[in-house]
C-alpha cells in the first residue's frame, strides 16, 4: 500500500506541471490562428473602429504573456471563455459533448484489450501454428486499416447492407441501454481495431518471452496446472503491453474524435470540427485542453495499474 501511495504521489506532483505545459502550448499555437475574434463576434458589417474597440475591451491587444496569465486565471475558475455568436459558455458545450466521447473511448478500450489478449495469448500458446499465423495476419490487417476507413466499411456492410446497426446518431443510455449500445457498437469497433491489432503483437511477443523462461519449466515440472502457469505468465507478460496501452489511449481519444464525425455523434469530435469551421478559437482551445487532461488522467491510472499487474515494481 505504501508503494502504491508513493507512486501515486509522484505522478500527482508531475500532473499539474504537465498540464501547465499543455496549456502554454495550446494557447500559444492558437494565437497564430488567422481568425479574428472581433470579426467572429461582430460580423462582416462591423467597422474597423468597432473591431479595434472590441479588441481593446477584451484585452486582445495586450502582450502574449499578459493574455496567457489572464487565461490561466480564468481557467483556474473553470472559465474556458465564450463561443462565437450565438455566445454560450464553452464549458457548457464541453460538459454536454465530453461524456459521449468518453463512453466511446471506454467501449473501444475494453474491446481493444479483449481482442488483443485473445489474439496475443492464443498466438503465443500455438506458436508458429495456424492460429498464430491467422492472428498475425489479422493484426497486420488491423494496423494497416485507418479507423475512419474501417468506419465507412462498417456502415456500408452492417448498417446499409444488413441493417443491423444505425448509420449514425446517438441514443442516451438512460432512454434505452440496448439502443445506446447499438449506436456506439460500430464506432467502437472502428476505433478499437487498430489499437487491438498493435497490442496483440506486443502481447504475443511478451507471452512468448515469458513462456521460454526457466520458472515456467520449473512450475510445469512440479506439476502445477497449466491454467495456473499461464495465468502467472500472462500477469508478468502484461507489463510492456500496459505501458503501450497508456500511450494508445491518446490514439483512442483522437480516433474517437475522427470516428464521431463519420457516425454523426455529438461528441468532442463534432465540437472541434464546429470550432475549426467557425473559427472559434475558444471552443477549439477548450476542447483540446479537455482531451489532453483526460489523456493525462488515464495515463496516471495506467501507471498505477503496474503495481497491480506485477508486484516486482513495488520495490522500485
PDB file of C-alpha atoms in Angstrom, residues 27 31 37-38 51-71 74:
ATOM      1  CA  UNK A  27      -2.560  28.800 -26.031  1.00  0.00           C
ATOM      2  CA  UNK A  31      -2.752  32.649 -31.025  1.00  0.00           C
ATOM      3  CA  UNK A  37     -12.170  37.091 -32.612  1.00  0.00           C
ATOM      4  CA  UNK A  38     -13.522  40.601 -33.179  1.00  0.00           C
ATOM      5  CA  UNK A  51     -13.303  45.846 -34.135  1.00  0.00           C
ATOM      6  CA  UNK A  52     -10.462  47.823 -32.579  1.00  0.00           C
ATOM      7  CA  UNK A  53     -12.729  48.823 -29.703  1.00  0.00           C
ATOM      8  CA  UNK A  54     -13.754  45.182 -29.204  1.00  0.00           C
ATOM      9  CA  UNK A  55     -10.108  44.066 -29.166  1.00  0.00           C
ATOM     10  CA  UNK A  56      -9.219  46.747 -26.611  1.00  0.00           C
ATOM     11  CA  UNK A  57     -12.191  45.901 -24.390  1.00  0.00           C
ATOM     12  CA  UNK A  58     -11.311  42.196 -24.329  1.00  0.00           C
ATOM     13  CA  UNK A  59      -7.570  42.643 -23.934  1.00  0.00           C
ATOM     14  CA  UNK A  60      -6.729  41.201 -27.346  1.00  0.00           C
ATOM     15  CA  UNK A  61      -4.078  43.885 -27.877  1.00  0.00           C
ATOM     16  CA  UNK A  62      -2.203  43.032 -24.670  1.00  0.00           C
ATOM     17  CA  UNK A  63       1.172  41.266 -24.844  1.00  0.00           C
ATOM     18  CA  UNK A  64       1.065  37.491 -25.151  1.00  0.00           C
ATOM     19  CA  UNK A  65       2.374  36.778 -21.595  1.00  0.00           C
ATOM     20  CA  UNK A  66      -0.316  39.024 -20.126  1.00  0.00           C
ATOM     21  CA  UNK A  67      -3.036  37.267 -22.080  1.00  0.00           C
ATOM     22  CA  UNK A  68      -1.675  33.869 -21.044  1.00  0.00           C
ATOM     23  CA  UNK A  69      -1.679  34.775 -17.346  1.00  0.00           C
ATOM     24  CA  UNK A  70      -5.225  36.100 -17.703  1.00  0.00           C
ATOM     25  CA  UNK A  71      -6.198  32.866 -19.454  1.00  0.00           C
ATOM     26  CA  UNK A  74      -9.942  32.183 -15.901  1.00  0.00           C
TER      27      UNK A  74
END
